[in-house]
Amino acid sequence: MHRFLKTILISGSLIALSGCMSGKMSPQQESSLGAQQERQLLQKVKLVRSGKYYNAVRNVGSRIASVSGRPDFQWRYHLVNNPKTANAFVLPGGKVFVYTGLFKYAANEAELAAVIGHEVAHALRSHGVKSAARQQKAGLVGALLQVGMSVAGISKQTAQTVNNIYGQSATLGYIRPYSRQNETAADSIGLMLMAEAGYDPRAALSFWSKFSKHGQRVPEYLSTHPAPSNRIANIKSLMPQALALYQKSKYRKYR
Ligand SMILES: [Zn+2]
C-alpha cells in the first residue's frame, strides 16, 4: 500500500473518502479533504515564505481568488522550495502549491497568473475529486494518491512531482490524474480568470509556448495535457473574449 494512501486512511476522513469514491462530494467534504492533504503535504515539503517569488505567488493568488466567484473556498497559496521542478498543483477546495522551479518559465506575474488560473480552474471544477473517483472505479492502484492533484505540465513532470513529494517512483499509468478534456477546460477557465484579475491574457500564450519546449514531450495520447499546438490554438481562439475581460478588469485601474 502506498505510504500516502495509508496515511490518509489512518488519519480518517472516511466520510470524505466515501463521497470521493462515488464521485460526489459536497463542497464541505472537498474542503476538508483538501485541508487534510494540505496538512500532510506541509510536513513533507520545504516552503519559501519570503522574497520576490513568494510575493508574486501571494499577489497573483489573492487576485485570482477574488475573481473566482467562490469566496467560500479557503484559497491558500504555497511556494515550495524546489528549483528543479517546474510545476504547480492544486488540492480540492483550493490549496495551490507552486514550485520555485516554475519561475524558470514564468518571467512575470502575468505568466504566473496563467498557471495559477489553470490550477484554480481545476479546483473550481472539482477535477481532482472526479478524477480520483473515475480511477477508483477503474481499480487503479494508488488512485487516491491523485485526489486533487493537478499538474501544469507533462506526464514526465507529473511523475517527478509525485516522486519529489512522496519519494516514490511512479509509473505512467499511475500519474494521469486528469483527462485532456479537463486540462483544456482548465486552460480556458484559467485564461478568463487571469484576465478578470487584471493580467494580460496574452501572457498565457507566451508562458505555455515556453513551457511546452521544456522537457521531453510524450505523444499526446500518453499525456494528460493537450499537445502544445492544441493548447495554443485553444487559447488563441478564446483571446478576444479574454482581452475584453482584461479591459474591464477592476484591477487595471491600480496599475
Ligand atoms: Zn492541469
PDB file of C-alpha atoms and ligand atoms in Angstrom:
ATOM      1  CA  MET A   1       0.000   0.000   0.000  1.00  0.00           C
ATOM      2  CA  HIS A   2       1.221   3.388  -0.848  1.00  0.00           C
ATOM      3  CA  ARG A   3       2.534   5.260   2.124  1.00  0.00           C
ATOM      4  CA  PHE A   4       0.480   8.339   1.390  1.00  0.00           C
ATOM      5  CA  LEU A   5      -2.688   6.347   0.853  1.00  0.00           C
ATOM      6  CA  LYS A   6      -2.066   4.617   4.138  1.00  0.00           C
ATOM      7  CA  THR A   7      -1.638   7.945   5.879  1.00  0.00           C
ATOM      8  CA  ILE A   8      -4.936   9.167   4.516  1.00  0.00           C
ATOM      9  CA  LEU A   9      -6.736   6.033   5.587  1.00  0.00           C
ATOM     10  CA  ILE A  10      -5.201   6.027   9.011  1.00  0.00           C
ATOM     11  CA  SER A  11      -5.873   9.663   9.607  1.00  0.00           C
ATOM     12  CA  GLY A  12      -9.535   9.239   8.844  1.00  0.00           C
ATOM     13  CA  SER A  13     -11.681  11.434   6.698  1.00  0.00           C
ATOM     14  CA  LEU A  14     -13.801   8.408   5.921  1.00  0.00           C
ATOM     15  CA  ILE A  15     -16.869  10.400   5.058  1.00  0.00           C
ATOM     16  CA  ALA A  16     -14.868  12.443   2.604  1.00  0.00           C
ATOM     17  CA  LEU A  17     -13.343   9.330   1.097  1.00  0.00           C
ATOM     18  CA  SER A  18     -16.608   7.501   0.631  1.00  0.00           C
ATOM     19  CA  GLY A  19     -18.007  10.587  -1.038  1.00  0.00           C
ATOM     20  CA  CYS A  20     -14.950  10.728  -3.195  1.00  0.00           C
ATOM     21  CA  MET A  21     -15.354   7.170  -4.390  1.00  0.00           C
ATOM     22  CA  SER A  22     -18.846   7.860  -5.624  1.00  0.00           C
ATOM     23  CA  GLY A  23     -17.552  10.992  -7.319  1.00  0.00           C
ATOM     24  CA  LYS A  24     -19.981  13.136  -5.386  1.00  0.00           C
ATOM     25  CA  MET A  25     -18.634  15.251  -2.606  1.00  0.00           C
ATOM     26  CA  SER A  26     -20.159  18.273  -1.020  1.00  0.00           C
ATOM     27  CA  PRO A  27     -18.069  21.444  -1.105  1.00  0.00           C
ATOM     28  CA  GLN A  28     -17.524  20.945   2.643  1.00  0.00           C
ATOM     29  CA  GLN A  29     -16.229  17.407   2.115  1.00  0.00           C
ATOM     30  CA  GLU A  30     -13.907  18.561  -0.636  1.00  0.00           C
ATOM     31  CA  SER A  31     -12.685  21.369   1.509  1.00  0.00           C
ATOM     32  CA  SER A  32     -11.954  19.140   4.478  1.00  0.00           C
ATOM     33  CA  LEU A  33     -10.229  16.538   2.318  1.00  0.00           C
ATOM     34  CA  GLY A  34      -8.112  19.265   0.722  1.00  0.00           C
ATOM     35  CA  ALA A  35      -7.256  20.769   4.083  1.00  0.00           C
ATOM     36  CA  GLN A  36      -6.198  17.379   5.399  1.00  0.00           C
ATOM     37  CA  GLN A  37      -3.986  16.673   2.387  1.00  0.00           C
ATOM     38  CA  GLU A  38      -2.548  20.157   2.711  1.00  0.00           C
ATOM     39  CA  ARG A  39      -1.545  19.493   6.321  1.00  0.00           C
ATOM     40  CA  GLN A  40       0.146  16.240   5.308  1.00  0.00           C
ATOM     41  CA  LEU A  41       1.993  17.832   2.422  1.00  0.00           C
ATOM     42  CA  LEU A  42       3.164  20.734   4.509  1.00  0.00           C
ATOM     43  CA  GLN A  43       5.015  18.256   6.694  1.00  0.00           C
ATOM     44  CA  LYS A  44       6.863  16.901   3.686  1.00  0.00           C
ATOM     45  CA  VAL A  45       7.809  19.923   1.631  1.00  0.00           C
ATOM     46  CA  LYS A  46      10.058  22.855   2.327  1.00  0.00           C
ATOM     47  CA  LEU A  47       8.298  26.157   1.871  1.00  0.00           C
ATOM     48  CA  VAL A  48       9.626  29.532   0.851  1.00  0.00           C
ATOM     49  CA  ARG A  49       7.965  32.275   2.910  1.00  0.00           C
ATOM     50  CA  SER A  50       9.563  35.471   1.692  1.00  0.00           C
ATOM     51  CA  GLY A  51      11.185  37.075  -1.305  1.00  0.00           C
ATOM     52  CA  LYS A  52      10.014  38.116  -4.735  1.00  0.00           C
ATOM     53  CA  TYR A  53       8.723  34.708  -5.863  1.00  0.00           C
ATOM     54  CA  TYR A  54       6.757  34.308  -2.661  1.00  0.00           C
ATOM     55  CA  ASN A  55       5.290  37.795  -3.018  1.00  0.00           C
ATOM     56  CA  ALA A  56       4.393  37.084  -6.644  1.00  0.00           C
ATOM     57  CA  VAL A  57       2.560  33.859  -5.719  1.00  0.00           C
ATOM     58  CA  ARG A  58       0.629  35.568  -2.917  1.00  0.00           C
ATOM     59  CA  ASN A  59      -0.230  38.565  -5.008  1.00  0.00           C
ATOM     60  CA  VAL A  60      -1.415  36.669  -8.077  1.00  0.00           C
ATOM     61  CA  GLY A  61      -3.173  34.121  -5.874  1.00  0.00           C
ATOM     62  CA  SER A  62      -5.188  36.658  -3.960  1.00  0.00           C
ATOM     63  CA  ARG A  63      -6.257  38.489  -7.113  1.00  0.00           C
ATOM     64  CA  ILE A  64      -7.344  35.301  -8.839  1.00  0.00           C
ATOM     65  CA  ALA A  65      -9.168  34.114  -5.715  1.00  0.00           C
ATOM     66  CA  SER A  66     -11.029  37.422  -5.612  1.00  0.00           C
ATOM     67  CA  VAL A  67     -12.475  36.854  -9.096  1.00  0.00           C
ATOM     68  CA  SER A  68     -13.058  33.107  -8.644  1.00  0.00           C
ATOM     69  CA  GLY A  69     -16.667  33.612  -7.625  1.00  0.00           C
ATOM     70  CA  ARG A  70     -16.057  31.230  -4.712  1.00  0.00           C
ATOM     71  CA  PRO A  71     -15.318  33.257  -1.599  1.00  0.00           C
ATOM     72  CA  ASP A  72     -16.456  30.178   0.363  1.00  0.00           C
ATOM     73  CA  PHE A  73     -13.324  28.257  -0.743  1.00  0.00           C
ATOM     74  CA  GLN A  74     -10.391  28.602   1.600  1.00  0.00           C
ATOM     75  CA  TRP A  75      -7.871  29.617  -1.019  1.00  0.00           C
ATOM     76  CA  ARG A  76      -4.265  29.017   0.021  1.00  0.00           C
ATOM     77  CA  TYR A  77      -1.075  29.501  -1.937  1.00  0.00           C
ATOM     78  CA  HIS A  78       2.232  27.879  -1.039  1.00  0.00           C
ATOM     79  CA  LEU A  79       5.647  28.218  -2.656  1.00  0.00           C
ATOM     80  CA  VAL A  80       7.670  25.007  -2.443  1.00  0.00           C
ATOM     81  CA  ASN A  81      11.436  25.290  -2.443  1.00  0.00           C
ATOM     82  CA  ASN A  82      12.336  23.020  -5.338  1.00  0.00           C
ATOM     83  CA  PRO A  83      14.232  24.772  -8.126  1.00  0.00           C
ATOM     84  CA  LYS A  84      14.473  21.588 -10.205  1.00  0.00           C
ATOM     85  CA  THR A  85      10.739  21.150 -10.597  1.00  0.00           C
ATOM     86  CA  ALA A  86       8.897  23.470 -12.952  1.00  0.00           C
ATOM     87  CA  ASN A  87       5.406  22.747 -11.790  1.00  0.00           C
ATOM     88  CA  ALA A  88       2.308  23.540  -9.774  1.00  0.00           C
ATOM     89  CA  PHE A  89      -0.714  21.621  -8.488  1.00  0.00           C
ATOM     90  CA  VAL A  90      -3.909  22.165  -6.542  1.00  0.00           C
ATOM     91  CA  LEU A  91      -5.707  20.216  -3.819  1.00  0.00           C
ATOM     92  CA  PRO A  92      -9.514  20.087  -3.512  1.00  0.00           C
ATOM     93  CA  GLY A  93     -11.072  23.206  -2.102  1.00  0.00           C
ATOM     94  CA  GLY A  94      -8.337  25.462  -3.474  1.00  0.00           C
ATOM     95  CA  LYS A  95      -4.934  24.801  -1.941  1.00  0.00           C
ATOM     96  CA  VAL A  96      -2.407  25.707  -4.599  1.00  0.00           C
ATOM     97  CA  PHE A  97       1.257  24.669  -4.490  1.00  0.00           C
ATOM     98  CA  VAL A  98       3.806  26.300  -6.814  1.00  0.00           C
ATOM     99  CA  TYR A  99       7.404  25.083  -7.133  1.00  0.00           C
ATOM    100  CA  THR A 100      10.216  27.617  -7.308  1.00  0.00           C
ATOM    101  CA  GLY A 101      11.382  25.831 -10.487  1.00  0.00           C
ATOM    102  CA  LEU A 102       8.352  27.239 -12.281  1.00  0.00           C
ATOM    103  CA  PHE A 103       9.987  30.650 -12.283  1.00  0.00           C
ATOM    104  CA  LYS A 104      12.402  29.414 -14.914  1.00  0.00           C
ATOM    105  CA  TYR A 105       9.441  29.814 -17.259  1.00  0.00           C
ATOM    106  CA  ALA A 106       7.163  32.322 -15.532  1.00  0.00           C
ATOM    107  CA  ALA A 107       9.036  35.533 -16.205  1.00  0.00           C
ATOM    108  CA  ASN A 108       6.493  37.885 -14.638  1.00  0.00           C
ATOM    109  CA  GLU A 109       3.284  37.919 -12.611  1.00  0.00           C
ATOM    110  CA  ALA A 110       1.093  37.690 -15.707  1.00  0.00           C
ATOM    111  CA  GLU A 111       2.786  34.456 -16.798  1.00  0.00           C
ATOM    112  CA  LEU A 112       2.482  33.097 -13.269  1.00  0.00           C
ATOM    113  CA  ALA A 113      -1.208  34.048 -13.393  1.00  0.00           C
ATOM    114  CA  ALA A 114      -1.626  31.724 -16.394  1.00  0.00           C
ATOM    115  CA  VAL A 115      -0.521  28.790 -14.227  1.00  0.00           C
ATOM    116  CA  ILE A 116      -2.369  29.805 -11.070  1.00  0.00           C
ATOM    117  CA  GLY A 117      -5.519  30.477 -13.113  1.00  0.00           C
ATOM    118  CA  HIS A 118      -5.236  26.974 -14.576  1.00  0.00           C
ATOM    119  CA  GLU A 119      -4.881  25.374 -11.138  1.00  0.00           C
ATOM    120  CA  VAL A 120      -7.694  27.430  -9.606  1.00  0.00           C
ATOM    121  CA  ALA A 121      -9.909  26.336 -12.510  1.00  0.00           C
ATOM    122  CA  HIS A 122      -9.244  22.666 -11.668  1.00  0.00           C
ATOM    123  CA  ALA A 123     -10.307  23.325  -8.081  1.00  0.00           C
ATOM    124  CA  LEU A 124     -13.437  25.221  -9.157  1.00  0.00           C
ATOM    125  CA  ARG A 125     -14.476  22.307 -11.356  1.00  0.00           C
ATOM    126  CA  SER A 126     -13.603  19.659  -8.708  1.00  0.00           C
ATOM    127  CA  HIS A 127     -11.471  17.893 -11.284  1.00  0.00           C
ATOM    128  CA  GLY A 128      -9.318  16.201  -8.687  1.00  0.00           C
ATOM    129  CA  VAL A 129     -12.154  14.567  -6.834  1.00  0.00           C
ATOM    130  CA  LYS A 130     -13.920  13.461 -10.022  1.00  0.00           C
ATOM    131  CA  SER A 131     -10.747  12.063 -11.467  1.00  0.00           C
ATOM    132  CA  ALA A 132      -9.987  10.102  -8.308  1.00  0.00           C
ATOM    133  CA  ALA A 133     -13.496   8.675  -8.393  1.00  0.00           C
ATOM    134  CA  ARG A 134     -13.015   7.547 -12.005  1.00  0.00           C
ATOM    135  CA  GLN A 135      -9.706   5.934 -11.208  1.00  0.00           C
ATOM    136  CA  GLN A 136     -11.197   4.317  -8.160  1.00  0.00           C
ATOM    137  CA  LYS A 137     -13.848   2.715 -10.342  1.00  0.00           C
ATOM    138  CA  ALA A 138     -11.207   1.622 -12.805  1.00  0.00           C
ATOM    139  CA  GLY A 139      -9.441  -0.081  -9.915  1.00  0.00           C
ATOM    140  CA  LEU A 140      -6.149   1.650 -10.465  1.00  0.00           C
ATOM    141  CA  VAL A 141      -3.660   1.130  -7.710  1.00  0.00           C
ATOM    142  CA  GLY A 142      -2.900   4.251  -5.809  1.00  0.00           C
ATOM    143  CA  ALA A 143      -5.773   6.253  -7.236  1.00  0.00           C
ATOM    144  CA  LEU A 144      -6.224   8.154  -4.034  1.00  0.00           C
ATOM    145  CA  LEU A 145      -2.741   9.481  -4.387  1.00  0.00           C
ATOM    146  CA  GLN A 146      -4.044  11.706  -7.107  1.00  0.00           C
ATOM    147  CA  VAL A 147      -7.018  13.151  -5.313  1.00  0.00           C
ATOM    148  CA  GLY A 148      -6.938  16.757  -6.233  1.00  0.00           C
ATOM    149  CA  MET A 149      -3.583  16.607  -7.818  1.00  0.00           C
ATOM    150  CA  SER A 150      -3.278  18.696 -10.897  1.00  0.00           C
ATOM    151  CA  VAL A 151      -0.047  19.472 -12.595  1.00  0.00           C
ATOM    152  CA  ALA A 152       0.525  22.200 -15.100  1.00  0.00           C
ATOM    153  CA  GLY A 153       2.994  20.180 -17.092  1.00  0.00           C
ATOM    154  CA  ILE A 154       3.526  16.963 -18.937  1.00  0.00           C
ATOM    155  CA  SER A 155       3.379  13.449 -17.655  1.00  0.00           C
ATOM    156  CA  LYS A 156       7.079  13.145 -17.075  1.00  0.00           C
ATOM    157  CA  GLN A 157       6.988  16.161 -14.834  1.00  0.00           C
ATOM    158  CA  THR A 158       3.955  14.826 -13.086  1.00  0.00           C
ATOM    159  CA  ALA A 159       5.993  11.751 -12.317  1.00  0.00           C
ATOM    160  CA  GLN A 160       8.750  13.934 -10.963  1.00  0.00           C
ATOM    161  CA  THR A 161       6.314  15.806  -8.795  1.00  0.00           C
ATOM    162  CA  VAL A 162       4.913  12.658  -7.305  1.00  0.00           C
ATOM    163  CA  ASN A 163       8.455  11.467  -6.792  1.00  0.00           C
ATOM    164  CA  ASN A 164       9.553  14.627  -5.164  1.00  0.00           C
ATOM    165  CA  ILE A 165       6.666  14.817  -2.794  1.00  0.00           C
ATOM    166  CA  TYR A 166       6.303  11.203  -1.845  1.00  0.00           C
ATOM    167  CA  GLY A 167       9.770   9.903  -2.510  1.00  0.00           C
ATOM    168  CA  GLN A 168       8.462   7.035  -4.582  1.00  0.00           C
ATOM    169  CA  SER A 169       8.636   6.199  -8.210  1.00  0.00           C
ATOM    170  CA  ALA A 170       5.527   6.480 -10.255  1.00  0.00           C
ATOM    171  CA  THR A 171       4.623   4.788 -13.476  1.00  0.00           C
ATOM    172  CA  LEU A 172       2.821   6.362 -16.359  1.00  0.00           C
ATOM    173  CA  GLY A 173      -0.456   4.623 -15.590  1.00  0.00           C
ATOM    174  CA  TYR A 174      -0.239   5.862 -12.068  1.00  0.00           C
ATOM    175  CA  ILE A 175       0.147   9.509 -12.802  1.00  0.00           C
ATOM    176  CA  ARG A 176      -2.567  10.525 -15.159  1.00  0.00           C
ATOM    177  CA  PRO A 177      -4.845  12.394 -12.838  1.00  0.00           C
ATOM    178  CA  TYR A 178      -6.867  14.375 -15.314  1.00  0.00           C
ATOM    179  CA  SER A 179      -8.267  13.860 -18.738  1.00  0.00           C
ATOM    180  CA  ARG A 180      -7.173  16.054 -21.590  1.00  0.00           C
ATOM    181  CA  GLN A 181     -10.688  17.458 -21.637  1.00  0.00           C
ATOM    182  CA  ASN A 182     -10.221  18.685 -18.081  1.00  0.00           C
ATOM    183  CA  GLU A 183      -6.868  20.179 -18.965  1.00  0.00           C
ATOM    184  CA  THR A 184      -8.373  22.112 -21.844  1.00  0.00           C
ATOM    185  CA  ALA A 185     -11.209  23.302 -19.607  1.00  0.00           C
ATOM    186  CA  ALA A 186      -8.678  24.437 -17.000  1.00  0.00           C
ATOM    187  CA  ASP A 187      -6.753  26.340 -19.682  1.00  0.00           C
ATOM    188  CA  SER A 188      -9.941  28.059 -20.878  1.00  0.00           C
ATOM    189  CA  ILE A 189     -11.316  28.960 -17.450  1.00  0.00           C
ATOM    190  CA  GLY A 190      -7.854  29.881 -16.203  1.00  0.00           C
ATOM    191  CA  LEU A 191      -7.432  32.307 -19.094  1.00  0.00           C
ATOM    192  CA  MET A 192     -10.655  34.125 -18.179  1.00  0.00           C
ATOM    193  CA  LEU A 193      -9.694  34.206 -14.503  1.00  0.00           C
ATOM    194  CA  MET A 194      -6.299  35.761 -15.154  1.00  0.00           C
ATOM    195  CA  ALA A 195      -7.841  38.353 -17.484  1.00  0.00           C
ATOM    196  CA  GLU A 196     -10.502  39.295 -14.987  1.00  0.00           C
ATOM    197  CA  ALA A 197      -7.819  39.560 -12.321  1.00  0.00           C
ATOM    198  CA  GLY A 198      -6.137  42.217 -14.463  1.00  0.00           C
ATOM    199  CA  TYR A 199      -3.328  40.151 -16.017  1.00  0.00           C
ATOM    200  CA  ASP A 200      -2.764  40.446 -19.751  1.00  0.00           C
ATOM    201  CA  PRO A 201      -4.125  37.131 -21.083  1.00  0.00           C
ATOM    202  CA  ARG A 202      -1.563  37.181 -23.905  1.00  0.00           C
ATOM    203  CA  ALA A 203       0.934  36.125 -21.218  1.00  0.00           C
ATOM    204  CA  ALA A 204      -0.757  32.699 -21.262  1.00  0.00           C
ATOM    205  CA  LEU A 205       0.433  32.263 -24.850  1.00  0.00           C
ATOM    206  CA  SER A 206       3.987  33.249 -24.045  1.00  0.00           C
ATOM    207  CA  PHE A 207       4.067  31.072 -20.933  1.00  0.00           C
ATOM    208  CA  TRP A 208       2.615  27.894 -22.443  1.00  0.00           C
ATOM    209  CA  SER A 209       4.803  28.258 -25.550  1.00  0.00           C
ATOM    210  CA  LYS A 210       7.957  28.436 -23.444  1.00  0.00           C
ATOM    211  CA  PHE A 211       6.726  25.720 -21.139  1.00  0.00           C
ATOM    212  CA  SER A 212       5.924  23.290 -23.932  1.00  0.00           C
ATOM    213  CA  LYS A 213       9.531  23.385 -25.093  1.00  0.00           C
ATOM    214  CA  HIS A 214      10.599  22.329 -21.632  1.00  0.00           C
ATOM    215  CA  GLY A 215      11.463  18.734 -21.016  1.00  0.00           C
ATOM    216  CA  GLN A 216      10.719  15.767 -23.161  1.00  0.00           C
ATOM    217  CA  ARG A 217       7.399  15.625 -24.914  1.00  0.00           C
ATOM    218  CA  VAL A 218       5.452  12.421 -24.797  1.00  0.00           C
ATOM    219  CA  PRO A 219       2.927  11.633 -27.538  1.00  0.00           C
ATOM    220  CA  GLU A 220      -0.392  13.302 -26.880  1.00  0.00           C
ATOM    221  CA  TYR A 221      -2.252  10.035 -26.423  1.00  0.00           C
ATOM    222  CA  LEU A 222       0.006   9.233 -23.475  1.00  0.00           C
ATOM    223  CA  SER A 223      -0.205  12.636 -21.929  1.00  0.00           C
ATOM    224  CA  THR A 224      -2.876  14.155 -19.758  1.00  0.00           C
ATOM    225  CA  HIS A 225      -2.022  17.517 -21.148  1.00  0.00           C
ATOM    226  CA  PRO A 226      -3.026  18.779 -24.547  1.00  0.00           C
ATOM    227  CA  ALA A 227      -0.341  18.768 -27.231  1.00  0.00           C
ATOM    228  CA  PRO A 228       1.236  22.228 -27.238  1.00  0.00           C
ATOM    229  CA  SER A 229      -0.218  23.138 -30.630  1.00  0.00           C
ATOM    230  CA  ASN A 230      -3.763  22.265 -29.498  1.00  0.00           C
ATOM    231  CA  ARG A 231      -3.285  24.092 -26.242  1.00  0.00           C
ATOM    232  CA  ILE A 232      -2.066  27.238 -28.008  1.00  0.00           C
ATOM    233  CA  ALA A 233      -4.833  27.036 -30.628  1.00  0.00           C
ATOM    234  CA  ASN A 234      -7.472  26.797 -27.901  1.00  0.00           C
ATOM    235  CA  ILE A 235      -6.036  29.764 -26.003  1.00  0.00           C
ATOM    236  CA  LYS A 236      -5.799  31.828 -29.198  1.00  0.00           C
ATOM    237  CA  SER A 237      -9.413  31.107 -30.061  1.00  0.00           C
ATOM    238  CA  LEU A 238     -10.500  32.467 -26.669  1.00  0.00           C
ATOM    239  CA  MET A 239      -8.240  35.506 -26.741  1.00  0.00           C
ATOM    240  CA  PRO A 240     -10.799  38.114 -27.943  1.00  0.00           C
ATOM    241  CA  GLN A 241     -13.113  37.175 -25.079  1.00  0.00           C
ATOM    242  CA  ALA A 242     -10.228  37.193 -22.588  1.00  0.00           C
ATOM    243  CA  LEU A 243      -8.959  40.578 -23.783  1.00  0.00           C
ATOM    244  CA  ALA A 244     -12.438  42.045 -23.320  1.00  0.00           C
ATOM    245  CA  LEU A 245     -12.458  40.842 -19.697  1.00  0.00           C
ATOM    246  CA  TYR A 246      -8.964  42.207 -19.209  1.00  0.00           C
ATOM    247  CA  GLN A 247     -10.008  45.661 -20.463  1.00  0.00           C
ATOM    248  CA  LYS A 248     -12.845  45.739 -17.945  1.00  0.00           C
ATOM    249  CA  SER A 249     -10.903  44.296 -15.014  1.00  0.00           C
ATOM    250  CA  LYS A 250     -11.293  46.230 -11.796  1.00  0.00           C
ATOM    251  CA  TYR A 251      -7.593  45.709 -11.137  1.00  0.00           C
ATOM    252  CA  ARG A 252      -6.448  47.642 -14.172  1.00  0.00           C
ATOM    253  CA  LYS A 253      -7.012  50.989 -12.509  1.00  0.00           C
ATOM    254  CA  TYR A 254      -4.461  50.172  -9.823  1.00  0.00           C
ATOM    255  CA  ARG A 255      -1.639  49.677 -12.265  1.00  0.00           C
TER     256      ARG A 255
HETATM  257 ZN    ZN B   1      -3.890  20.858 -15.315  1.00  0.00          ZN
END
